[in-house]
């Protein structure tokens, strides 16, 4: 039986559960239970603190886990990234008092507050700086105003919280993070049940990036339209009752929907329909 650790709360938990449900797994909790058994797929989903998941996976206590790259790196756990999951995206950045002029190359000897001490320690070691790392469990952005630290290092999404605390990002991000499927050993990908899981998850992630477009076009304009919608290998072209027209179906990138529709309509395409995809294997 496969054991998979997933976050027990927060946005990471919600997105992980939604992705797994779309992939055909039963992992929803009815209350605060720590383990949900999926009898159909013979999987136990274990709900753990996101920060602890990499430790459990790295020590071989559970087979796989879903957690953030930032939390994985900060745990120093020996794990392998099997698949980026395209949610929970964020930047890990330094922030300093606004208009202070502080940059990361001036941090030597300063106090840096963070909830991710290992990531900061590794970066400061690369710079050959001697700093005091102040470990906090939350509300890191208030530490400068309270005199606990000179600057901070934290996960940034919109950056609004930093602005409200009188801080601004300085330097390049230390790390770009997102949710990952991790394992304690890369060999685990050879297990049939893990191969199935990864294939299903990839199918969902690919489907989220594409849509299916269908339209009718005169044969005289077919070549131009097929250049606009080449599909994955080639578009599907089907005859219509009108011998001068054909129906075309192809996958296109979701971000290109409106541009592609504009181009097709300009070439004479009609009956243009766009359909969302639930899953696909390319």
PDB file of C-alpha atoms in Angstrom:
ATOM      1  CA  UNK A   1       0.000   0.000   0.000  1.00  0.00           C
ATOM      2  CA  UNK A   2       1.244   3.458  -0.940  1.00  0.00           C
ATOM      3  CA  UNK A   3       1.453   6.176   1.731  1.00  0.00           C
ATOM      4  CA  UNK A   4       1.366   9.808   0.646  1.00  0.00           C
ATOM      5  CA  UNK A   5       1.775  12.762   3.023  1.00  0.00           C
ATOM      6  CA  UNK A   6      -0.156  15.911   2.152  1.00  0.00           C
ATOM      7  CA  UNK A   7      -0.464  19.264   3.974  1.00  0.00           C
ATOM      8  CA  UNK A   8      -3.036  19.334   6.745  1.00  0.00           C
ATOM      9  CA  UNK A   9      -4.126  22.954   6.310  1.00  0.00           C
ATOM     10  CA  UNK A  10      -3.835  26.099   4.250  1.00  0.00           C
ATOM     11  CA  UNK A  11      -3.779  26.784   0.537  1.00  0.00           C
ATOM     12  CA  UNK A  12      -1.235  24.010  -0.097  1.00  0.00           C
ATOM     13  CA  UNK A  13      -3.621  21.495   1.449  1.00  0.00           C
ATOM     14  CA  UNK A  14      -6.645  22.710  -0.523  1.00  0.00           C
ATOM     15  CA  UNK A  15      -4.809  22.677  -3.848  1.00  0.00           C
ATOM     16  CA  UNK A  16      -3.184  19.294  -3.188  1.00  0.00           C
ATOM     17  CA  UNK A  17      -6.511  17.678  -2.317  1.00  0.00           C
ATOM     18  CA  UNK A  18      -8.180  19.216  -5.383  1.00  0.00           C
ATOM     19  CA  UNK A  19      -5.418  17.968  -7.695  1.00  0.00           C
ATOM     20  CA  UNK A  20      -5.545  14.454  -6.260  1.00  0.00           C
ATOM     21  CA  UNK A  21      -9.343  14.355  -6.496  1.00  0.00           C
ATOM     22  CA  UNK A  22      -9.176  15.361 -10.153  1.00  0.00           C
ATOM     23  CA  UNK A  23      -6.648  12.548 -10.636  1.00  0.00           C
ATOM     24  CA  UNK A  24      -9.177  10.032  -9.320  1.00  0.00           C
ATOM     25  CA  UNK A  25      -8.056   9.639  -5.709  1.00  0.00           C
ATOM     26  CA  UNK A  26     -10.194   9.815  -2.586  1.00  0.00           C
ATOM     27  CA  UNK A  27      -8.418  12.069  -0.099  1.00  0.00           C
ATOM     28  CA  UNK A  28     -11.045  14.449   1.298  1.00  0.00           C
ATOM     29  CA  UNK A  29     -11.429  14.606   5.060  1.00  0.00           C
ATOM     30  CA  UNK A  30     -14.813  14.736   6.767  1.00  0.00           C
ATOM     31  CA  UNK A  31     -13.351  16.181   9.956  1.00  0.00           C
ATOM     32  CA  UNK A  32      -9.853  16.397  11.408  1.00  0.00           C
ATOM     33  CA  UNK A  33      -8.799  12.799  10.776  1.00  0.00           C
ATOM     34  CA  UNK A  34      -5.092  12.376  10.097  1.00  0.00           C
ATOM     35  CA  UNK A  35      -5.358   9.447   7.671  1.00  0.00           C
ATOM     36  CA  UNK A  36      -7.771   8.932   4.776  1.00  0.00           C
ATOM     37  CA  UNK A  37      -7.726   5.509   3.126  1.00  0.00           C
ATOM     38  CA  UNK A  38      -8.488   5.248  -0.582  1.00  0.00           C
ATOM     39  CA  UNK A  39      -9.571   1.617  -0.934  1.00  0.00           C
ATOM     40  CA  UNK A  40      -9.950   1.750  -4.719  1.00  0.00           C
ATOM     41  CA  UNK A  41      -6.362   2.864  -5.325  1.00  0.00           C
ATOM     42  CA  UNK A  42      -4.947   1.263  -2.152  1.00  0.00           C
ATOM     43  CA  UNK A  43      -3.425   4.523  -0.906  1.00  0.00           C
ATOM     44  CA  UNK A  44      -3.273   6.068   2.536  1.00  0.00           C
ATOM     45  CA  UNK A  45      -3.219   9.872   2.535  1.00  0.00           C
ATOM     46  CA  UNK A  46      -1.607  11.154   5.728  1.00  0.00           C
ATOM     47  CA  UNK A  47      -2.247  14.768   6.720  1.00  0.00           C
ATOM     48  CA  UNK A  48       0.830  16.387   8.254  1.00  0.00           C
ATOM     49  CA  UNK A  49       2.200  19.865   8.887  1.00  0.00           C
ATOM     50  CA  UNK A  50       3.638  21.101   5.569  1.00  0.00           C
ATOM     51  CA  UNK A  51       6.962  21.832   7.268  1.00  0.00           C
ATOM     52  CA  UNK A  52       7.260  18.238   8.534  1.00  0.00           C
ATOM     53  CA  UNK A  53       6.408  16.381   5.325  1.00  0.00           C
ATOM     54  CA  UNK A  54       9.905  16.369   3.807  1.00  0.00           C
ATOM     55  CA  UNK A  55      11.316  14.995   7.080  1.00  0.00           C
ATOM     56  CA  UNK A  56       8.881  12.068   7.129  1.00  0.00           C
ATOM     57  CA  UNK A  57       9.521  11.339   3.448  1.00  0.00           C
ATOM     58  CA  UNK A  58      13.284  11.702   3.754  1.00  0.00           C
ATOM     59  CA  UNK A  59      13.374   9.268   6.662  1.00  0.00           C
ATOM     60  CA  UNK A  60      11.347   6.679   4.752  1.00  0.00           C
ATOM     61  CA  UNK A  61       8.362   6.836   7.095  1.00  0.00           C
ATOM     62  CA  UNK A  62       6.025   7.628   4.183  1.00  0.00           C
ATOM     63  CA  UNK A  63       6.612   6.885   0.493  1.00  0.00           C
ATOM     64  CA  UNK A  64       5.732  10.223  -1.080  1.00  0.00           C
ATOM     65  CA  UNK A  65       4.776  13.718  -0.051  1.00  0.00           C
ATOM     66  CA  UNK A  66       3.396  16.966  -1.391  1.00  0.00           C
ATOM     67  CA  UNK A  67       4.889  20.140   0.052  1.00  0.00           C
ATOM     68  CA  UNK A  68       6.664  23.330  -0.972  1.00  0.00           C
ATOM     69  CA  UNK A  69      10.189  23.508  -2.363  1.00  0.00           C
ATOM     70  CA  UNK A  70      11.034  26.157   0.250  1.00  0.00           C
ATOM     71  CA  UNK A  71       9.933  23.920   3.128  1.00  0.00           C
ATOM     72  CA  UNK A  72      11.766  20.959   1.616  1.00  0.00           C
ATOM     73  CA  UNK A  73      15.035  22.865   1.309  1.00  0.00           C
ATOM     74  CA  UNK A  74      14.748  24.345   4.782  1.00  0.00           C
ATOM     75  CA  UNK A  75      14.228  20.901   6.323  1.00  0.00           C
ATOM     76  CA  UNK A  76      17.573  19.654   4.928  1.00  0.00           C
ATOM     77  CA  UNK A  77      15.807  16.334   4.297  1.00  0.00           C
ATOM     78  CA  UNK A  78      17.329  14.019   1.710  1.00  0.00           C
ATOM     79  CA  UNK A  79      14.486  13.849  -0.809  1.00  0.00           C
ATOM     80  CA  UNK A  80      14.082  13.788  -4.583  1.00  0.00           C
ATOM     81  CA  UNK A  81      11.777  16.105  -6.528  1.00  0.00           C
ATOM     82  CA  UNK A  82       9.585  13.873  -8.687  1.00  0.00           C
ATOM     83  CA  UNK A  83       7.162  16.389 -10.157  1.00  0.00           C
ATOM     84  CA  UNK A  84       6.511  20.149  -9.844  1.00  0.00           C
ATOM     85  CA  UNK A  85       2.777  20.635  -9.323  1.00  0.00           C
ATOM     86  CA  UNK A  86       2.317  24.222 -10.554  1.00  0.00           C
ATOM     87  CA  UNK A  87       0.538  25.617  -7.506  1.00  0.00           C
ATOM     88  CA  UNK A  88       1.716  27.328  -4.339  1.00  0.00           C
ATOM     89  CA  UNK A  89       4.120  29.425  -6.394  1.00  0.00           C
ATOM     90  CA  UNK A  90       6.041  32.078  -4.500  1.00  0.00           C
ATOM     91  CA  UNK A  91       9.396  33.835  -4.195  1.00  0.00           C
ATOM     92  CA  UNK A  92      11.703  33.671  -1.205  1.00  0.00           C
ATOM     93  CA  UNK A  93      13.213  37.135  -0.844  1.00  0.00           C
ATOM     94  CA  UNK A  94      15.066  39.480   1.450  1.00  0.00           C
ATOM     95  CA  UNK A  95      13.228  42.602   2.589  1.00  0.00           C
ATOM     96  CA  UNK A  96      14.589  45.714   4.293  1.00  0.00           C
ATOM     97  CA  UNK A  97      13.168  48.974   5.658  1.00  0.00           C
ATOM     98  CA  UNK A  98      11.936  51.143   2.814  1.00  0.00           C
ATOM     99  CA  UNK A  99      14.490  53.672   1.559  1.00  0.00           C
ATOM    100  CA  UNK A 100      17.183  52.197   3.814  1.00  0.00           C
ATOM    101  CA  UNK A 101      19.467  51.463   0.871  1.00  0.00           C
ATOM    102  CA  UNK A 102      20.287  48.035   2.310  1.00  0.00           C
ATOM    103  CA  UNK A 103      21.110  45.317  -0.212  1.00  0.00           C
ATOM    104  CA  UNK A 104      22.120  41.685   0.369  1.00  0.00           C
ATOM    105  CA  UNK A 105      25.780  42.513  -0.243  1.00  0.00           C
ATOM    106  CA  UNK A 106      25.649  44.729   2.875  1.00  0.00           C
ATOM    107  CA  UNK A 107      24.154  42.116   5.227  1.00  0.00           C
ATOM    108  CA  UNK A 108      27.415  41.056   6.862  1.00  0.00           C
ATOM    109  CA  UNK A 109      27.065  41.430  10.644  1.00  0.00           C
ATOM    110  CA  UNK A 110      23.321  42.147  10.541  1.00  0.00           C
ATOM    111  CA  UNK A 111      20.376  40.360  12.155  1.00  0.00           C
ATOM    112  CA  UNK A 112      18.070  38.544   9.713  1.00  0.00           C
ATOM    113  CA  UNK A 113      14.664  37.343  10.899  1.00  0.00           C
ATOM    114  CA  UNK A 114      13.122  34.384   9.099  1.00  0.00           C
ATOM    115  CA  UNK A 115      11.027  31.231   9.427  1.00  0.00           C
ATOM    116  CA  UNK A 116      13.468  29.483   7.094  1.00  0.00           C
ATOM    117  CA  UNK A 117      16.831  29.610   8.885  1.00  0.00           C
ATOM    118  CA  UNK A 118      18.530  26.885   6.829  1.00  0.00           C
ATOM    119  CA  UNK A 119      17.838  28.586   3.498  1.00  0.00           C
ATOM    120  CA  UNK A 120      19.191  31.874   4.817  1.00  0.00           C
ATOM    121  CA  UNK A 121      22.209  30.167   6.420  1.00  0.00           C
ATOM    122  CA  UNK A 122      23.102  28.503   3.123  1.00  0.00           C
ATOM    123  CA  UNK A 123      22.845  31.792   1.231  1.00  0.00           C
ATOM    124  CA  UNK A 124      24.913  33.693   3.798  1.00  0.00           C
ATOM    125  CA  UNK A 125      27.529  30.933   3.723  1.00  0.00           C
ATOM    126  CA  UNK A 126      27.840  31.350  -0.040  1.00  0.00           C
ATOM    127  CA  UNK A 127      28.413  35.068   0.507  1.00  0.00           C
ATOM    128  CA  UNK A 128      30.926  34.336   3.299  1.00  0.00           C
ATOM    129  CA  UNK A 129      28.931  36.598   5.644  1.00  0.00           C
ATOM    130  CA  UNK A 130      28.679  36.279   9.414  1.00  0.00           C
ATOM    131  CA  UNK A 131      25.112  37.170  10.394  1.00  0.00           C
ATOM    132  CA  UNK A 132      22.758  36.487  13.282  1.00  0.00           C
ATOM    133  CA  UNK A 133      19.712  34.534  12.116  1.00  0.00           C
ATOM    134  CA  UNK A 134      16.630  35.188  14.242  1.00  0.00           C
ATOM    135  CA  UNK A 135      14.251  32.240  13.840  1.00  0.00           C
ATOM    136  CA  UNK A 136      10.571  33.138  14.056  1.00  0.00           C
ATOM    137  CA  UNK A 137       7.516  30.961  13.456  1.00  0.00           C
ATOM    138  CA  UNK A 138       5.398  33.696  11.908  1.00  0.00           C
ATOM    139  CA  UNK A 139       4.734  37.420  11.474  1.00  0.00           C
ATOM    140  CA  UNK A 140       8.337  37.854  10.370  1.00  0.00           C
ATOM    141  CA  UNK A 141       7.643  41.213   8.705  1.00  0.00           C
ATOM    142  CA  UNK A 142       6.946  42.941  12.063  1.00  0.00           C
ATOM    143  CA  UNK A 143      10.342  41.958  13.506  1.00  0.00           C
ATOM    144  CA  UNK A 144      12.194  44.947  12.040  1.00  0.00           C
ATOM    145  CA  UNK A 145       9.725  47.465  13.435  1.00  0.00           C
ATOM    146  CA  UNK A 146       9.964  45.799  16.864  1.00  0.00           C
ATOM    147  CA  UNK A 147      13.754  45.985  16.798  1.00  0.00           C
ATOM    148  CA  UNK A 148      14.286  42.240  16.703  1.00  0.00           C
ATOM    149  CA  UNK A 149      16.063  42.268  13.342  1.00  0.00           C
ATOM    150  CA  UNK A 150      17.618  44.575  10.743  1.00  0.00           C
ATOM    151  CA  UNK A 151      16.064  42.799   7.766  1.00  0.00           C
ATOM    152  CA  UNK A 152      14.021  39.722   6.990  1.00  0.00           C
ATOM    153  CA  UNK A 153      13.898  36.780   4.597  1.00  0.00           C
ATOM    154  CA  UNK A 154      10.459  35.413   3.829  1.00  0.00           C
ATOM    155  CA  UNK A 155       8.104  33.886   1.281  1.00  0.00           C
ATOM    156  CA  UNK A 156       6.549  36.587  -0.885  1.00  0.00           C
ATOM    157  CA  UNK A 157       3.419  36.277  -2.999  1.00  0.00           C
ATOM    158  CA  UNK A 158       1.808  39.678  -3.609  1.00  0.00           C
ATOM    159  CA  UNK A 159       4.200  41.629  -1.347  1.00  0.00           C
ATOM    160  CA  UNK A 160       1.362  43.634   0.183  1.00  0.00           C
ATOM    161  CA  UNK A 161       2.163  42.523   3.730  1.00  0.00           C
ATOM    162  CA  UNK A 162       5.720  43.797   3.345  1.00  0.00           C
ATOM    163  CA  UNK A 163       4.535  47.192   2.163  1.00  0.00           C
ATOM    164  CA  UNK A 164       2.155  47.477   5.129  1.00  0.00           C
ATOM    165  CA  UNK A 165       5.096  46.768   7.450  1.00  0.00           C
ATOM    166  CA  UNK A 166       7.211  49.497   5.845  1.00  0.00           C
ATOM    167  CA  UNK A 167       9.500  47.052   4.043  1.00  0.00           C
ATOM    168  CA  UNK A 168      10.607  46.551   0.453  1.00  0.00           C
ATOM    169  CA  UNK A 169      12.203  43.648  -1.386  1.00  0.00           C
ATOM    170  CA  UNK A 170      15.924  43.951  -2.017  1.00  0.00           C
ATOM    171  CA  UNK A 171      18.110  41.936  -4.368  1.00  0.00           C
ATOM    172  CA  UNK A 172      17.131  38.963  -6.487  1.00  0.00           C
ATOM    173  CA  UNK A 173      14.923  36.196  -5.017  1.00  0.00           C
ATOM    174  CA  UNK A 174      16.903  33.541  -3.157  1.00  0.00           C
ATOM    175  CA  UNK A 175      14.525  30.861  -4.328  1.00  0.00           C
ATOM    176  CA  UNK A 176      11.468  30.324  -6.506  1.00  0.00           C
ATOM    177  CA  UNK A 177       9.148  27.890  -4.771  1.00  0.00           C
ATOM    178  CA  UNK A 178       6.108  25.822  -5.685  1.00  0.00           C
ATOM    179  CA  UNK A 179       4.409  22.639  -4.535  1.00  0.00           C
ATOM    180  CA  UNK A 180       6.266  19.430  -5.353  1.00  0.00           C
ATOM    181  CA  UNK A 181       5.697  15.698  -5.311  1.00  0.00           C
ATOM    182  CA  UNK A 182       8.719  14.349  -3.430  1.00  0.00           C
ATOM    183  CA  UNK A 183      10.139  10.931  -2.573  1.00  0.00           C
ATOM    184  CA  UNK A 184      12.866   9.735  -0.256  1.00  0.00           C
ATOM    185  CA  UNK A 185      14.417   7.740  -3.078  1.00  0.00           C
ATOM    186  CA  UNK A 186      14.220   8.271  -6.847  1.00  0.00           C
ATOM    187  CA  UNK A 187      13.889   4.492  -7.283  1.00  0.00           C
ATOM    188  CA  UNK A 188      10.344   4.737  -5.957  1.00  0.00           C
ATOM    189  CA  UNK A 189       9.257   5.999  -9.399  1.00  0.00           C
ATOM    190  CA  UNK A 190       9.707   2.443 -10.679  1.00  0.00           C
ATOM    191  CA  UNK A 191       6.809   1.216  -8.560  1.00  0.00           C
ATOM    192  CA  UNK A 192       3.679   0.663 -10.723  1.00  0.00           C
ATOM    193  CA  UNK A 193       1.421   2.563  -8.335  1.00  0.00           C
ATOM    194  CA  UNK A 194       3.795   5.557  -8.336  1.00  0.00           C
ATOM    195  CA  UNK A 195       4.053   5.525 -12.129  1.00  0.00           C
ATOM    196  CA  UNK A 196       0.245   5.576 -12.260  1.00  0.00           C
ATOM    197  CA  UNK A 197       0.059   8.484  -9.806  1.00  0.00           C
ATOM    198  CA  UNK A 198       2.625  10.562 -11.704  1.00  0.00           C
ATOM    199  CA  UNK A 199       0.948   9.854 -15.054  1.00  0.00           C
ATOM    200  CA  UNK A 200      -2.428  10.911 -13.668  1.00  0.00           C
ATOM    201  CA  UNK A 201      -1.048  14.091 -12.095  1.00  0.00           C
ATOM    202  CA  UNK A 202       0.811  15.014 -15.282  1.00  0.00           C
ATOM    203  CA  UNK A 203      -2.406  14.481 -17.221  1.00  0.00           C
ATOM    204  CA  UNK A 204      -4.246  16.949 -14.999  1.00  0.00           C
ATOM    205  CA  UNK A 205      -1.438  19.528 -15.114  1.00  0.00           C
ATOM    206  CA  UNK A 206      -1.169  19.367 -18.905  1.00  0.00           C
ATOM    207  CA  UNK A 207      -4.942  19.639 -19.262  1.00  0.00           C
ATOM    208  CA  UNK A 208      -4.913  22.805 -17.162  1.00  0.00           C
ATOM    209  CA  UNK A 209      -2.625  24.438 -19.746  1.00  0.00           C
ATOM    210  CA  UNK A 210      -4.608  23.497 -22.854  1.00  0.00           C
ATOM    211  CA  UNK A 211      -8.112  23.661 -24.287  1.00  0.00           C
ATOM    212  CA  UNK A 212      -9.771  21.998 -27.268  1.00  0.00           C
ATOM    213  CA  UNK A 213     -10.841  24.329 -30.057  1.00  0.00           C
ATOM    214  CA  UNK A 214     -13.318  23.311 -32.765  1.00  0.00           C
ATOM    215  CA  UNK A 215     -14.449  25.278 -35.794  1.00  0.00           C
ATOM    216  CA  UNK A 216     -15.817  25.013 -39.327  1.00  0.00           C
ATOM    217  CA  UNK A 217     -13.819  26.406 -42.225  1.00  0.00           C
ATOM    218  CA  UNK A 218     -13.980  26.466 -46.007  1.00  0.00           C
ATOM    219  CA  UNK A 219     -11.503  24.082 -47.620  1.00  0.00           C
ATOM    220  CA  UNK A 220      -9.845  26.981 -49.409  1.00  0.00           C
ATOM    221  CA  UNK A 221      -8.763  28.445 -46.031  1.00  0.00           C
ATOM    222  CA  UNK A 222      -7.973  25.128 -44.328  1.00  0.00           C
ATOM    223  CA  UNK A 223      -4.207  25.313 -44.773  1.00  0.00           C
ATOM    224  CA  UNK A 224      -3.942  28.766 -43.172  1.00  0.00           C
ATOM    225  CA  UNK A 225      -6.170  27.768 -40.271  1.00  0.00           C
ATOM    226  CA  UNK A 226      -4.199  24.574 -39.640  1.00  0.00           C
ATOM    227  CA  UNK A 227      -1.104  26.754 -39.327  1.00  0.00           C
ATOM    228  CA  UNK A 228      -2.938  28.771 -36.659  1.00  0.00           C
ATOM    229  CA  UNK A 229      -4.049  25.579 -34.840  1.00  0.00           C
ATOM    230  CA  UNK A 230      -1.409  22.915 -35.577  1.00  0.00           C
ATOM    231  CA  UNK A 231      -2.426  20.843 -32.550  1.00  0.00           C
ATOM    232  CA  UNK A 232      -0.047  18.481 -30.779  1.00  0.00           C
ATOM    233  CA  UNK A 233       0.766  16.373 -33.855  1.00  0.00           C
ATOM    234  CA  UNK A 234      -1.763  17.671 -36.359  1.00  0.00           C
ATOM    235  CA  UNK A 235      -5.376  18.865 -36.175  1.00  0.00           C
ATOM    236  CA  UNK A 236      -8.300  16.535 -36.748  1.00  0.00           C
ATOM    237  CA  UNK A 237     -10.145  17.411 -39.966  1.00  0.00           C
ATOM    238  CA  UNK A 238     -13.614  15.942 -40.611  1.00  0.00           C
ATOM    239  CA  UNK A 239     -15.954  16.323 -43.619  1.00  0.00           C
ATOM    240  CA  UNK A 240     -19.213  18.233 -43.351  1.00  0.00           C
ATOM    241  CA  UNK A 241     -22.434  17.837 -45.312  1.00  0.00           C
ATOM    242  CA  UNK A 242     -21.403  20.875 -47.331  1.00  0.00           C
ATOM    243  CA  UNK A 243     -18.565  19.522 -49.534  1.00  0.00           C
ATOM    244  CA  UNK A 244     -16.804  22.918 -49.531  1.00  0.00           C
ATOM    245  CA  UNK A 245     -16.463  23.022 -45.754  1.00  0.00           C
ATOM    246  CA  UNK A 246     -14.705  20.893 -43.105  1.00  0.00           C
ATOM    247  CA  UNK A 247     -14.718  20.708 -39.314  1.00  0.00           C
ATOM    248  CA  UNK A 248     -11.392  21.103 -37.487  1.00  0.00           C
ATOM    249  CA  UNK A 249     -10.463  20.134 -33.948  1.00  0.00           C
ATOM    250  CA  UNK A 250      -7.123  20.834 -32.222  1.00  0.00           C
ATOM    251  CA  UNK A 251      -5.538  21.499 -28.827  1.00  0.00           C
ATOM    252  CA  UNK A 252      -4.210  25.012 -28.189  1.00  0.00           C
ATOM    253  CA  UNK A 253      -2.611  26.745 -25.221  1.00  0.00           C
ATOM    254  CA  UNK A 254      -5.162  28.154 -22.788  1.00  0.00           C
ATOM    255  CA  UNK A 255      -3.431  31.556 -22.764  1.00  0.00           C
ATOM    256  CA  UNK A 256      -3.798  31.796 -26.548  1.00  0.00           C
ATOM    257  CA  UNK A 257      -7.586  31.310 -26.715  1.00  0.00           C
ATOM    258  CA  UNK A 258      -8.680  34.813 -27.670  1.00  0.00           C
ATOM    259  CA  UNK A 259      -5.791  35.507 -30.044  1.00  0.00           C
ATOM    260  CA  UNK A 260      -6.378  32.221 -31.881  1.00  0.00           C
ATOM    261  CA  UNK A 261     -10.131  32.822 -32.106  1.00  0.00           C
ATOM    262  CA  UNK A 262      -9.515  36.295 -33.555  1.00  0.00           C
ATOM    263  CA  UNK A 263      -7.171  34.883 -36.218  1.00  0.00           C
ATOM    264  CA  UNK A 264      -9.520  32.030 -37.121  1.00  0.00           C
ATOM    265  CA  UNK A 265     -12.517  34.313 -37.448  1.00  0.00           C
ATOM    266  CA  UNK A 266     -10.522  36.657 -39.669  1.00  0.00           C
ATOM    267  CA  UNK A 267      -9.748  33.703 -41.950  1.00  0.00           C
ATOM    268  CA  UNK A 268     -13.432  32.853 -42.241  1.00  0.00           C
ATOM    269  CA  UNK A 269     -13.819  30.197 -39.549  1.00  0.00           C
ATOM    270  CA  UNK A 270     -17.277  29.942 -38.020  1.00  0.00           C
ATOM    271  CA  UNK A 271     -18.912  27.965 -35.225  1.00  0.00           C
ATOM    272  CA  UNK A 272     -15.745  28.366 -33.136  1.00  0.00           C
ATOM    273  CA  UNK A 273     -16.088  26.510 -29.833  1.00  0.00           C
ATOM    274  CA  UNK A 274     -13.551  26.184 -27.013  1.00  0.00           C
ATOM    275  CA  UNK A 275     -13.850  23.319 -24.510  1.00  0.00           C
ATOM    276  CA  UNK A 276     -11.954  22.830 -21.245  1.00  0.00           C
ATOM    277  CA  UNK A 277      -9.998  19.583 -20.735  1.00  0.00           C
ATOM    278  CA  UNK A 278     -10.270  17.481 -17.582  1.00  0.00           C
ATOM    279  CA  UNK A 279      -7.154  15.424 -18.279  1.00  0.00           C
ATOM    280  CA  UNK A 280      -4.971  14.325 -21.156  1.00  0.00           C
ATOM    281  CA  UNK A 281      -1.907  12.219 -21.943  1.00  0.00           C
ATOM    282  CA  UNK A 282       0.428  13.499 -24.635  1.00  0.00           C
TER     283      UNK A 282
END
